[in-house]
mmCIF file of C-alpha atoms and ligand atoms in Angstrom:
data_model
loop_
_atom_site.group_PDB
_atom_site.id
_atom_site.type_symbol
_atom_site.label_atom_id
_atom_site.label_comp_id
_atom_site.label_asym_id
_atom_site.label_seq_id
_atom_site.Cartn_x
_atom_site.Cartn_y
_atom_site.Cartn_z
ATOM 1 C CA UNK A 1 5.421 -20.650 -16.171
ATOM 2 C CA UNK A 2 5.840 -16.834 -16.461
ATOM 3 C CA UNK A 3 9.332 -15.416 -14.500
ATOM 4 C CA UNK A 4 7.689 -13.330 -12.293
ATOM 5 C CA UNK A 5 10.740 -11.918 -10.021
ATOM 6 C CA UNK A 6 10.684 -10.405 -6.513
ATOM 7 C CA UNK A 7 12.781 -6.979 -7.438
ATOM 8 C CA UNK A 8 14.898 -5.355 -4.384
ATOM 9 C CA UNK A 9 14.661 -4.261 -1.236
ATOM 10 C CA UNK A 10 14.292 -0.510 -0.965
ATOM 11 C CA UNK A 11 17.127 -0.165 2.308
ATOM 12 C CA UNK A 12 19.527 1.278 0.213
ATOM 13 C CA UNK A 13 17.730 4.417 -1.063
ATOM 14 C CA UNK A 14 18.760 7.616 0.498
ATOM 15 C CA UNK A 15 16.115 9.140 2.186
ATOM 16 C CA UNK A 16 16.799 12.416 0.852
ATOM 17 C CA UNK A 17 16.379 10.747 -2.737
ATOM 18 C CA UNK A 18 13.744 9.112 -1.315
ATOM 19 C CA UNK A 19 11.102 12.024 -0.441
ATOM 20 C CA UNK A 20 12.497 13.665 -3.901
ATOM 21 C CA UNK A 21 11.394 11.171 -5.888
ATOM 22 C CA UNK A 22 8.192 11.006 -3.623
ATOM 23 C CA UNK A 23 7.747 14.409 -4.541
ATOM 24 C CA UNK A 24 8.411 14.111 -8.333
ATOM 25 C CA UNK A 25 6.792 11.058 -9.238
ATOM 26 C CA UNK A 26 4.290 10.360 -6.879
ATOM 27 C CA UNK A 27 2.901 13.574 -5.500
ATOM 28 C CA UNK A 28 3.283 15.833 -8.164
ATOM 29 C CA UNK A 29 -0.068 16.868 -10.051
ATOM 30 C CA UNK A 30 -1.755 14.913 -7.168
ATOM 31 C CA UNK A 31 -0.773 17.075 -3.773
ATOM 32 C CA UNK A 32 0.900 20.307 -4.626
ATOM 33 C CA UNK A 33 1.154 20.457 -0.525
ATOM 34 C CA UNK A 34 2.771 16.782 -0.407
ATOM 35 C CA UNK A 35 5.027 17.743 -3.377
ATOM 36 C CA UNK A 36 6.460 21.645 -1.651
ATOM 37 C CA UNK A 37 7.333 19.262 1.483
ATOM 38 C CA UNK A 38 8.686 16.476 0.263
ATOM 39 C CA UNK A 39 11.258 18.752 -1.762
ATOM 40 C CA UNK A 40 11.756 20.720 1.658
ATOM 41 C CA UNK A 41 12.085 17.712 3.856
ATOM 42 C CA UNK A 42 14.748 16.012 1.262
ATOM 43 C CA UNK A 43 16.827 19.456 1.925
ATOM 44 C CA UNK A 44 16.344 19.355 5.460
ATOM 45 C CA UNK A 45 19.620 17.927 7.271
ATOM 46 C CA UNK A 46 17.361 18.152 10.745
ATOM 47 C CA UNK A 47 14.888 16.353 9.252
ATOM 48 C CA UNK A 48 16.764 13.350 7.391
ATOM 49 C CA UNK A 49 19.215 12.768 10.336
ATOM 50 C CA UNK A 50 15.927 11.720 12.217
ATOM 51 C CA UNK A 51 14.757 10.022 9.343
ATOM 52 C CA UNK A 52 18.428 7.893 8.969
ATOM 53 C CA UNK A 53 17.988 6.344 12.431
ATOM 54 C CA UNK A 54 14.682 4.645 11.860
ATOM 55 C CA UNK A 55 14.219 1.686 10.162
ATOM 56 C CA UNK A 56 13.894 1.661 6.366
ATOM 57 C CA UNK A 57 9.821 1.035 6.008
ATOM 58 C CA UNK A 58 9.416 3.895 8.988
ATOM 59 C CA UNK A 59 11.243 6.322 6.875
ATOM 60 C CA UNK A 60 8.429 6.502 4.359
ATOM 61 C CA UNK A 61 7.196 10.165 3.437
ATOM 62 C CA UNK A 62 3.247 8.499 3.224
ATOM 63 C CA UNK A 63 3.769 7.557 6.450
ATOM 64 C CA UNK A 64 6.110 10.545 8.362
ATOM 65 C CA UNK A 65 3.367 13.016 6.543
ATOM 66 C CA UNK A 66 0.090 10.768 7.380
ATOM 67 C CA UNK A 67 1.046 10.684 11.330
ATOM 68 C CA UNK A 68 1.926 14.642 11.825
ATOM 69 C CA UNK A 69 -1.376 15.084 9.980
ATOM 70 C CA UNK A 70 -3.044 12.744 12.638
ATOM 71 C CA UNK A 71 -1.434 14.408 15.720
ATOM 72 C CA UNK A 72 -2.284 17.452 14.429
ATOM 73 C CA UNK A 73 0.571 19.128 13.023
ATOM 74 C CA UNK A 74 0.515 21.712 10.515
ATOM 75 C CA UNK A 75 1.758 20.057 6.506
ATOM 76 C CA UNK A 76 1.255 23.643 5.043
ATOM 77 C CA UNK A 77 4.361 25.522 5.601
ATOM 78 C CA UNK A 78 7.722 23.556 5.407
ATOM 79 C CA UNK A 79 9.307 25.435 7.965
ATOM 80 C CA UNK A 80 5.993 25.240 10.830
ATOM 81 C CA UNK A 81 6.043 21.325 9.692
ATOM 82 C CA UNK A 82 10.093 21.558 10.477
ATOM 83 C CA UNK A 83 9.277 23.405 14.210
ATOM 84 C CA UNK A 84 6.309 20.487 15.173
ATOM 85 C CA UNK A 85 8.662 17.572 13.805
ATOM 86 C CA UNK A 86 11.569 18.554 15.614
ATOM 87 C CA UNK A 87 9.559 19.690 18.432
ATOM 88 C CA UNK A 88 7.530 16.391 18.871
ATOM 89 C CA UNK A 89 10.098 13.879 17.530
ATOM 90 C CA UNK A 90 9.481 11.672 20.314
ATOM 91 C CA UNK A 91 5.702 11.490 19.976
ATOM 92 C CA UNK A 92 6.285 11.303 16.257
ATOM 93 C CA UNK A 93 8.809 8.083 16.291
ATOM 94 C CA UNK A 94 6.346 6.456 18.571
ATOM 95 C CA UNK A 95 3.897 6.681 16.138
ATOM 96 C CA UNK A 96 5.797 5.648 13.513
ATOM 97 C CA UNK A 97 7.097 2.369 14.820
ATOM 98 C CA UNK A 98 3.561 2.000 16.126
ATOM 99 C CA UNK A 99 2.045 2.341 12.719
ATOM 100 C CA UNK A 100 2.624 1.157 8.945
ATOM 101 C CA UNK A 101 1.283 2.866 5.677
ATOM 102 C CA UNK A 102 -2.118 1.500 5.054
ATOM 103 C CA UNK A 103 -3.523 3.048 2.940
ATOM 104 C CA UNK A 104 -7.079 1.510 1.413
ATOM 105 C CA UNK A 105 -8.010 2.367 -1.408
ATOM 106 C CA UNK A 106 -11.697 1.514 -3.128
ATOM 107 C CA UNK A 107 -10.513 3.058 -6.523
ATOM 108 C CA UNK A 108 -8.206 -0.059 -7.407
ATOM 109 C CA UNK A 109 -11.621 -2.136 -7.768
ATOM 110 C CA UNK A 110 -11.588 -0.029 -10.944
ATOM 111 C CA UNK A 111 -8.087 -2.134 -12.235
ATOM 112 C CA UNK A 112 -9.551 -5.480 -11.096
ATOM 113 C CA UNK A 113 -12.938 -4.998 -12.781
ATOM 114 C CA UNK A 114 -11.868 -6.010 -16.003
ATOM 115 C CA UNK A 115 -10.077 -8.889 -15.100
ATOM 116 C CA UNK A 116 -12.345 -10.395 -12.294
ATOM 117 C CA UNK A 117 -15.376 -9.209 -14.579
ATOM 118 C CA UNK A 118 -13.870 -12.008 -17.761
ATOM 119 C CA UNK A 119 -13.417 -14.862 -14.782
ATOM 120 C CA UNK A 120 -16.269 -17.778 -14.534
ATOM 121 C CA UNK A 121 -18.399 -16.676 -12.072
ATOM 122 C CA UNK A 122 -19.356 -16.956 -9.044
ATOM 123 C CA UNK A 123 -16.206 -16.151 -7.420
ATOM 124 C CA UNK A 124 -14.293 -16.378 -4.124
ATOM 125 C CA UNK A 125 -12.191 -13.690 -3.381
ATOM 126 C CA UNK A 126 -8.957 -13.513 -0.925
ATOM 127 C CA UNK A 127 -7.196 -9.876 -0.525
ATOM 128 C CA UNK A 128 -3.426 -10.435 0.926
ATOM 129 C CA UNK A 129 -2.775 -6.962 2.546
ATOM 130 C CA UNK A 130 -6.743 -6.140 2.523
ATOM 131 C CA UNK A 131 -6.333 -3.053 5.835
ATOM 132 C CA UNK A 132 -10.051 -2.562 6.250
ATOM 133 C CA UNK A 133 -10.945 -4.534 3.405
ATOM 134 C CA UNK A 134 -12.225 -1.789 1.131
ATOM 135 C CA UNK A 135 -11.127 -4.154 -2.041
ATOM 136 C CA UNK A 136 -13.262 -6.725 -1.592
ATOM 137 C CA UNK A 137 -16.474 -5.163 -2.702
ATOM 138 C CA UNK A 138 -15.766 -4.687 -6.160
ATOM 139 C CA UNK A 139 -19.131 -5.926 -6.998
ATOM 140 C CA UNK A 140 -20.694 -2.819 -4.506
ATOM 141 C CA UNK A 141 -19.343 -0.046 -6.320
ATOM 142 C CA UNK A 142 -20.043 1.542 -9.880
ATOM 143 C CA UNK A 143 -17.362 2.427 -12.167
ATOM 144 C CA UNK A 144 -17.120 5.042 -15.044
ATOM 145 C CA UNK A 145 -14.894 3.867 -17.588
ATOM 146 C CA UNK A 146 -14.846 6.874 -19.916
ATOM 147 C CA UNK A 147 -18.669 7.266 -20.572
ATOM 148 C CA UNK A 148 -19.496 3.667 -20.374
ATOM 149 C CA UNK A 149 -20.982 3.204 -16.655
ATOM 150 C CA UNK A 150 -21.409 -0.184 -14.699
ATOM 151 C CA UNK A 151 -23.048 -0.119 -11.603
ATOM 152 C CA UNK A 152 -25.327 2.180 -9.959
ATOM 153 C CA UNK A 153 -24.312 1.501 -5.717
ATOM 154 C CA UNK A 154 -21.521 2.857 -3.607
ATOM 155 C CA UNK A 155 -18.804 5.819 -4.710
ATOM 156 C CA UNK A 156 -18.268 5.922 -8.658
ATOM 157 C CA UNK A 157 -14.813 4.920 -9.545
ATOM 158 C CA UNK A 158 -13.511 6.881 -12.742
ATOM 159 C CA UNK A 159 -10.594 4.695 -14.258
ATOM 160 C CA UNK A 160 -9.304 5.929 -17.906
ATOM 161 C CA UNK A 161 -8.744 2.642 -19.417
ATOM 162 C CA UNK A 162 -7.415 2.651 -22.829
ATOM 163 C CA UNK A 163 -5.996 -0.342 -24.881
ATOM 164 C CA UNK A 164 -9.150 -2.904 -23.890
ATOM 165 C CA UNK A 165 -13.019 -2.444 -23.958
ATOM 166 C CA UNK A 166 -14.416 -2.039 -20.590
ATOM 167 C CA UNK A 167 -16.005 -4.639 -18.836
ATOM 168 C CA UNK A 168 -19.579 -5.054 -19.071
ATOM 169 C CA UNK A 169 -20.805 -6.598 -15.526
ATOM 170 C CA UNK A 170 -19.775 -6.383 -12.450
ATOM 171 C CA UNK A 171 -18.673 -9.945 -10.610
ATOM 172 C CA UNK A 172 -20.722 -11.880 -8.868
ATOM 173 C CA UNK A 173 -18.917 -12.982 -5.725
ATOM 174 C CA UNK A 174 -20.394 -15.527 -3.001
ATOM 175 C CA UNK A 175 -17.240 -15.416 -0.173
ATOM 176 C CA UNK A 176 -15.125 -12.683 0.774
ATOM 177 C CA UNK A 177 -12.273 -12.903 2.909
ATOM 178 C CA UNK A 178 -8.991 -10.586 3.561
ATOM 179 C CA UNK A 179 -5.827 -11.594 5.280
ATOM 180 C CA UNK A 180 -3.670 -8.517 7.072
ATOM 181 C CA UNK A 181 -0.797 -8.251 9.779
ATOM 182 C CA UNK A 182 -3.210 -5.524 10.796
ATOM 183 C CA UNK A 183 -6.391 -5.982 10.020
ATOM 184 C CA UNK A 184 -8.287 -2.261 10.432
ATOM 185 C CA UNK A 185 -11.992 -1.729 11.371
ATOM 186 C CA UNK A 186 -14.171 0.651 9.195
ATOM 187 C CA UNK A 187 -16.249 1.356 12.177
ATOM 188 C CA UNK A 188 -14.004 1.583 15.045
ATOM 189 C CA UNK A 189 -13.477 5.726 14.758
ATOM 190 C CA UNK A 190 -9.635 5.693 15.422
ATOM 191 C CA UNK A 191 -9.076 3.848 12.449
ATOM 192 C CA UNK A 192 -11.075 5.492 10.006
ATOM 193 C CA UNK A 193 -9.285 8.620 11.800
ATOM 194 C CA UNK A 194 -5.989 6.994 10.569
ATOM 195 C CA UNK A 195 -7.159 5.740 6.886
ATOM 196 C CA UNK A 196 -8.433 9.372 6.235
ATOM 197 C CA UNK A 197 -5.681 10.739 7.199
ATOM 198 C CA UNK A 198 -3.354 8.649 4.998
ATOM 199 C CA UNK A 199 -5.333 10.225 2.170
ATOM 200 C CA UNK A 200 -3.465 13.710 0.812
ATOM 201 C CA UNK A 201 -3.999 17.004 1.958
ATOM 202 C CA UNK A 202 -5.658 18.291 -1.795
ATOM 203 C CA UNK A 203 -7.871 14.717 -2.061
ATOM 204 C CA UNK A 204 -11.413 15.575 -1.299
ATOM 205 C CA UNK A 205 -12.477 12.977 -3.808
ATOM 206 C CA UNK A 206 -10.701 10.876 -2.182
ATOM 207 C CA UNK A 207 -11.607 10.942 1.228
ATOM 208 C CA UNK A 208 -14.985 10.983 0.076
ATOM 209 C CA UNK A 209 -14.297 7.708 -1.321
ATOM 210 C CA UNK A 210 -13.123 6.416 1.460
ATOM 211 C CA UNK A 211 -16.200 7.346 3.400
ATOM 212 C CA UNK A 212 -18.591 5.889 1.189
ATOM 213 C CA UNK A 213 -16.221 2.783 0.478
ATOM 214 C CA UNK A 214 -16.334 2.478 4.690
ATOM 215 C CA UNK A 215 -20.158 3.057 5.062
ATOM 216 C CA UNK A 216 -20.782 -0.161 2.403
ATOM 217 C CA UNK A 217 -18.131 -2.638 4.611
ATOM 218 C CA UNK A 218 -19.366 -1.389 7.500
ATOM 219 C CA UNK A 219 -22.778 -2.310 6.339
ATOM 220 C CA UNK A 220 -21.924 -5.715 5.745
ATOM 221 C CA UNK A 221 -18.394 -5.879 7.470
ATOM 222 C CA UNK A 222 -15.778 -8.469 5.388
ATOM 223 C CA UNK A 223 -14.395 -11.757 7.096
ATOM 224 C CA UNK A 224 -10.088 -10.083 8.521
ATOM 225 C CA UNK A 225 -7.987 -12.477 9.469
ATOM 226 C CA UNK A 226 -5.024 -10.942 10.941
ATOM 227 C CA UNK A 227 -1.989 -13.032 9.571
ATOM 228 C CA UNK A 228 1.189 -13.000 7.264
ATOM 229 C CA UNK A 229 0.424 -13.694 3.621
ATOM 230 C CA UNK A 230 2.755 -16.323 3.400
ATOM 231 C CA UNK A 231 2.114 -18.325 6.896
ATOM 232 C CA UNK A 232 -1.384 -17.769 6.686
ATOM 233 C CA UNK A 233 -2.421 -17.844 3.099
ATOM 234 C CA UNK A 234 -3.255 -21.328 2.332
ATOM 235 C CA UNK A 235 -5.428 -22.019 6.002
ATOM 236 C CA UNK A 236 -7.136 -19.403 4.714
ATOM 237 C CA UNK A 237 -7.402 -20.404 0.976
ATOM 238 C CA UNK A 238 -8.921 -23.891 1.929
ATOM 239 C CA UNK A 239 -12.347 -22.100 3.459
ATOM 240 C CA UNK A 240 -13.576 -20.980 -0.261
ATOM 241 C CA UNK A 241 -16.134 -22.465 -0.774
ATOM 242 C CA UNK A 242 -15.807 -25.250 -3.874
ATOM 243 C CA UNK A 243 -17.609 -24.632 -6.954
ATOM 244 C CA UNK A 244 -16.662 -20.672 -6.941
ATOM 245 C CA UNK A 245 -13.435 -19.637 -8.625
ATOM 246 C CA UNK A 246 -10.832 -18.946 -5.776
ATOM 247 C CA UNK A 247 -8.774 -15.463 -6.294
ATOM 248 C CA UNK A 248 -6.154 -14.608 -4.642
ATOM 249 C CA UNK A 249 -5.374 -10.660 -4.943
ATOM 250 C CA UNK A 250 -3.135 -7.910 -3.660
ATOM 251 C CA UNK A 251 -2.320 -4.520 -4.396
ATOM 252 C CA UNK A 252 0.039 -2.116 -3.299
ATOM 253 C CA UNK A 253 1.144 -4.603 -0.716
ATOM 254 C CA UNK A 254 4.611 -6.436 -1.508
ATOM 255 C CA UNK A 255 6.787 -3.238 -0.936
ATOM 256 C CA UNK A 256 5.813 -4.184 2.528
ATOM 257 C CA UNK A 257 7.546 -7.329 1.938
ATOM 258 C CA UNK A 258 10.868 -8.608 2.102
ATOM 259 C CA UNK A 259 12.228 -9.950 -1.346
ATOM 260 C CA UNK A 260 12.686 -13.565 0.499
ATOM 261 C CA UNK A 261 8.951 -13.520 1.691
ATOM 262 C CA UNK A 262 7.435 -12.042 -1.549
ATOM 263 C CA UNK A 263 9.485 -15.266 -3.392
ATOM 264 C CA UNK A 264 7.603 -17.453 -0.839
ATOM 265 C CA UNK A 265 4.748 -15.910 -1.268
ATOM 266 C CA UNK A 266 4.802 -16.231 -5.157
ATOM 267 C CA UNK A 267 5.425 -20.596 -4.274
ATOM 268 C CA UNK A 268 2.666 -20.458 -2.017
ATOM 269 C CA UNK A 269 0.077 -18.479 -4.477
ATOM 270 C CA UNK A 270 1.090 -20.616 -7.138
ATOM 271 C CA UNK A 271 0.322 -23.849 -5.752
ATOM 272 C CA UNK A 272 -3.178 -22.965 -4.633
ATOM 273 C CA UNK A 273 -6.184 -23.600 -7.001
ATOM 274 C CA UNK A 274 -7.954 -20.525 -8.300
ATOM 275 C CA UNK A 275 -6.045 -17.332 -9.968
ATOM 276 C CA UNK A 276 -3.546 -14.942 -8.744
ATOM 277 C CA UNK A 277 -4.398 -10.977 -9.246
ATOM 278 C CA UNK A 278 -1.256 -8.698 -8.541
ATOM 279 C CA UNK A 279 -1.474 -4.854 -8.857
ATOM 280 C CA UNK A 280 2.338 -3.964 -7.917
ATOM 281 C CA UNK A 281 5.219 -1.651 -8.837
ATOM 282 C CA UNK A 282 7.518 -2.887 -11.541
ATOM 283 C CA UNK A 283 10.496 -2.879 -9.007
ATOM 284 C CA UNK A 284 8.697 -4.777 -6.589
ATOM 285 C CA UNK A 285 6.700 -7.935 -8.970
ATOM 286 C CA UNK A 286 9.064 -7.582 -11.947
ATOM 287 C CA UNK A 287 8.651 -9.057 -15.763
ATOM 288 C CA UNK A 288 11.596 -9.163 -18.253
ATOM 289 C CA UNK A 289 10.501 -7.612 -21.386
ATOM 290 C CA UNK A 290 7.855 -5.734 -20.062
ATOM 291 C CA UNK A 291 7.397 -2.091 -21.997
ATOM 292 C CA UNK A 292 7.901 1.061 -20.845
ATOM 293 C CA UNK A 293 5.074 2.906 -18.566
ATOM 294 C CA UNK A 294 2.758 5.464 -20.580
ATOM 295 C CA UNK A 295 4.773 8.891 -18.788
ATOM 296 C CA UNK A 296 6.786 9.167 -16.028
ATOM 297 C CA UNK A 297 4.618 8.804 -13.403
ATOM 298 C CA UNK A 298 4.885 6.152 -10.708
ATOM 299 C CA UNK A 299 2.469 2.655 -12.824
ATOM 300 C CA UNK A 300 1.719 -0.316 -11.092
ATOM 301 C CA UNK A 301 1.310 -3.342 -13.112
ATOM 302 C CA UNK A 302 -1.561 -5.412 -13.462
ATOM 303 C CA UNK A 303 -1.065 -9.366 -13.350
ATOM 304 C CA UNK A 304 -2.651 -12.084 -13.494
ATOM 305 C CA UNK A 305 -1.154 -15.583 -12.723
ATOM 306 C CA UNK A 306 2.417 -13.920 -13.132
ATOM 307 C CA UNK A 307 1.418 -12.716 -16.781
ATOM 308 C CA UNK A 308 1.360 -8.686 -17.119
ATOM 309 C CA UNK A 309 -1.563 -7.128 -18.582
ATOM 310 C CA UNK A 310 -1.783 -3.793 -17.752
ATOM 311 C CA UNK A 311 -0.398 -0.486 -16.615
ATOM 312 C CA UNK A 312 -2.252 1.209 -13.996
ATOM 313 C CA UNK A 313 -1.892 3.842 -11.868
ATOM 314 C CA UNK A 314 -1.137 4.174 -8.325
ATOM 315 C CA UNK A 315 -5.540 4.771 -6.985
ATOM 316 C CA UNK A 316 -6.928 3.273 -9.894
ATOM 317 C CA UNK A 317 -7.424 6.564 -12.082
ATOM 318 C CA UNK A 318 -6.302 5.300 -15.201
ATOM 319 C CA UNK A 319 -5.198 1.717 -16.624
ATOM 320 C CA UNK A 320 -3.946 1.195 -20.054
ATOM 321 C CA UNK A 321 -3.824 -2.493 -21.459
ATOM 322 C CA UNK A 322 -0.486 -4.056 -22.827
ATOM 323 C CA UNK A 323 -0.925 -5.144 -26.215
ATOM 324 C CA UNK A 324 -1.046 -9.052 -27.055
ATOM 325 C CA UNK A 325 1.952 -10.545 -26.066
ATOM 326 C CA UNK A 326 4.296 -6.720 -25.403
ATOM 327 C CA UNK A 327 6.025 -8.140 -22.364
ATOM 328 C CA UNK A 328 7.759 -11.536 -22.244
ATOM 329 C CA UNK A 329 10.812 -13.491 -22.694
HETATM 330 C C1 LIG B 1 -0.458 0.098 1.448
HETATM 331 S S1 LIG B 1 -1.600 -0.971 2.248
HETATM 332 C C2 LIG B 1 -2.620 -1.426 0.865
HETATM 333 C C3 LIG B 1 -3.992 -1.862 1.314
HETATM 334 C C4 LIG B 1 -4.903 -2.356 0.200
HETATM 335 N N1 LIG B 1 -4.324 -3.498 -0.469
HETATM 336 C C5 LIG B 1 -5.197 -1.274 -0.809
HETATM 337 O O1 LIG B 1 -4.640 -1.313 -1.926
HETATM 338 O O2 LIG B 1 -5.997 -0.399 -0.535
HETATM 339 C C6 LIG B 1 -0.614 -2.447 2.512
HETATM 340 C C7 LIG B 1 -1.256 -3.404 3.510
HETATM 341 O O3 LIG B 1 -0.488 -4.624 3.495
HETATM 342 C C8 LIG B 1 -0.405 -5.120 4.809
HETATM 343 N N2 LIG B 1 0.748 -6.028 4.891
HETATM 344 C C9 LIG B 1 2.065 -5.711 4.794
HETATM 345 N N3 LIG B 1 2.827 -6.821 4.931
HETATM 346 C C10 LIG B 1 1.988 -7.863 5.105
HETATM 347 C C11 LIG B 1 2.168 -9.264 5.317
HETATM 348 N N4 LIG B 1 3.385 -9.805 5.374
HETATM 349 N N5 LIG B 1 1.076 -10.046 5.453
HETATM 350 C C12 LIG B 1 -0.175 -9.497 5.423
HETATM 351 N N6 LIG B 1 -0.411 -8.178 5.239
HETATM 352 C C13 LIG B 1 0.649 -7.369 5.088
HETATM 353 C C14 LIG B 1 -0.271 -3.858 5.660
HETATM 354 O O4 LIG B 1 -0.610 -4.085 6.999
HETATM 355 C C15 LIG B 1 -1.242 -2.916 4.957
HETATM 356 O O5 LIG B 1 -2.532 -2.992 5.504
#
């Protein structure tokens, strides 16, 4: 068996090194806005004191910048975003114990393509950490992989995927189900309000995504349990229907987690039947061995059954397969 590990929690970081590095590896060349107030916020004593008192997961900059953006408050200028955070602190913290980052993203269908794409077919699939559910109609969407299209529904998700051929057919899938301590509703307005504005300032694409990603699940809406994806997994698990191939999936999800529930969550994945797809950050699902990323910016790895295959980055824009047998003990 591969030794997947569980990495560390993230309590310790300070959160002035915290929106720097948001700024540096994360925002940069994606949100020039994010970036300029990231870097402002990380030398803003104000700011950070505020920051200290919450609890680590409410101190994240995706989630500080996503809810002044939904009340309304201004993310151009780092000294009017100062003025409004100070100013409505109290309306802010409520917010932000209210709420947690959930971002949903339709462009990581473009990382599980190739994998799900190679699986015997039909399958079942099960999203841990699904939000609205927006990756679990991988099958709806079309996908340019260079020039090579698949696909000709839903938005067109551009992945630069080196190191593999691209797939050549897009799953066929017979039962869809996703599992969420907050399950959110593509056509209940407030929470579209929310997942848009979780997308970036600069992100037009984006959010254009997301719209079209939200008009095909709320055309067909997807089966959201709201549970834990430990407690709840297997219950869950056993409703697949037999004679499909049963997999289990997650992605950006387990920095959510506490290292002692993402161990029990690896135990209870790995004792169901079916396959185990994990698109994580190498701190959070790590793999001894495993090479170093293409650049510096923030890679996820792609995973399946606890063996790496891939880096990819953070929405699915590019992926670039390890080569046979790169990571391992
Ligand atoms: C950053 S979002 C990612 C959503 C989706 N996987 C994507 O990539 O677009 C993480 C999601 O995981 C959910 N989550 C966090 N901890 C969880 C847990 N213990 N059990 C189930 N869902 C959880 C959150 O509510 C949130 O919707």
């Amino acid at each position: 068996m591969w030794p997947v590990g569980a990495g560390v929690d993230p309590l310790t970081v300070p959160v002035a090194q915290l929106y720097a590095d948001f700024a540096v590896r994360e925002a940069r060349g994606a949100s020039p806005t994010y970036e300029r107030l990231s870097l402002a916020i990380a030398r803003d004593p104000e700011l950070l004191a505020l920051l200290a008192r919450l609890a680590a997961p409410k101190r994240q900059p995706n989630l500080l910048l996503a809810v002044v953006r939904l009340l309304g408050g201004p993310v151009d200028d780092a000294s009017s975003f100062h003025d409004f955070a100070v100013t409505h602190w109290p309306m802010i913290e409520a917010e932000l114990h209210g709420r947690a980052t959930q971002t949903n993203e339709a462009g990581r269908c473009a990382l599980l393509l190739p994998v799900l794409a190679a699986m015997p077919q039909p399958l079942a699939l099960l999203e841990v950490g699904a939000a609205a559910g927006l990756g679990l109609y991988p099958d709806r969407y079309s996908y340019l992989y260079g020039d090579h299209r698949i696909g000709t529904g839903g938005p067109v998700l551009d992945c630069a995927l080196t190191g593999t051929a691209p797939p050549t057919r897009l799953p066929e899938i017979v039962w869809r189900a996703g599992l969420d301590l907050n399950p959110l509703d593509v056509t209940d307005p407030e929470d579209l309000a929310w997942l848009e504005a979780l997308v970036w300032p600069e992100q037009r694409t984006r959010r254009d995504r997301l719209r079209a990603a939200a008009a095909i699940a709320a055309a067909d809406p997807p089966t959201l349990i709201r549970g834990d994806l430990v407690d709840d997994l297997a219950p869950l698990a056993a409703q697949a229907p037999a004679g499909a191939t049963l997999v289990v999936f997650h992605t950006s999800v387990l920095y959510q987690v506490p290292v002692s529930r993402r161990v029990l969550f690896f135990e209870t994945v790995r004792a169901l039947p079916g396959h185990w797809l994990s698109v994580e950050a190498p701190d959070v699902v790590t793999f001894p061995g495993l090479p170093a990323p293409p650049d510096h910016a923030l890679h996820n790895v792609v995973a399946l059954d606890g063996r790496p295959l891939a880096w990819a980055r953070g929405h699915g824009q590019a992926m670039e397969w390890l080569p046979a047998g790169a990571a391992g003990p």
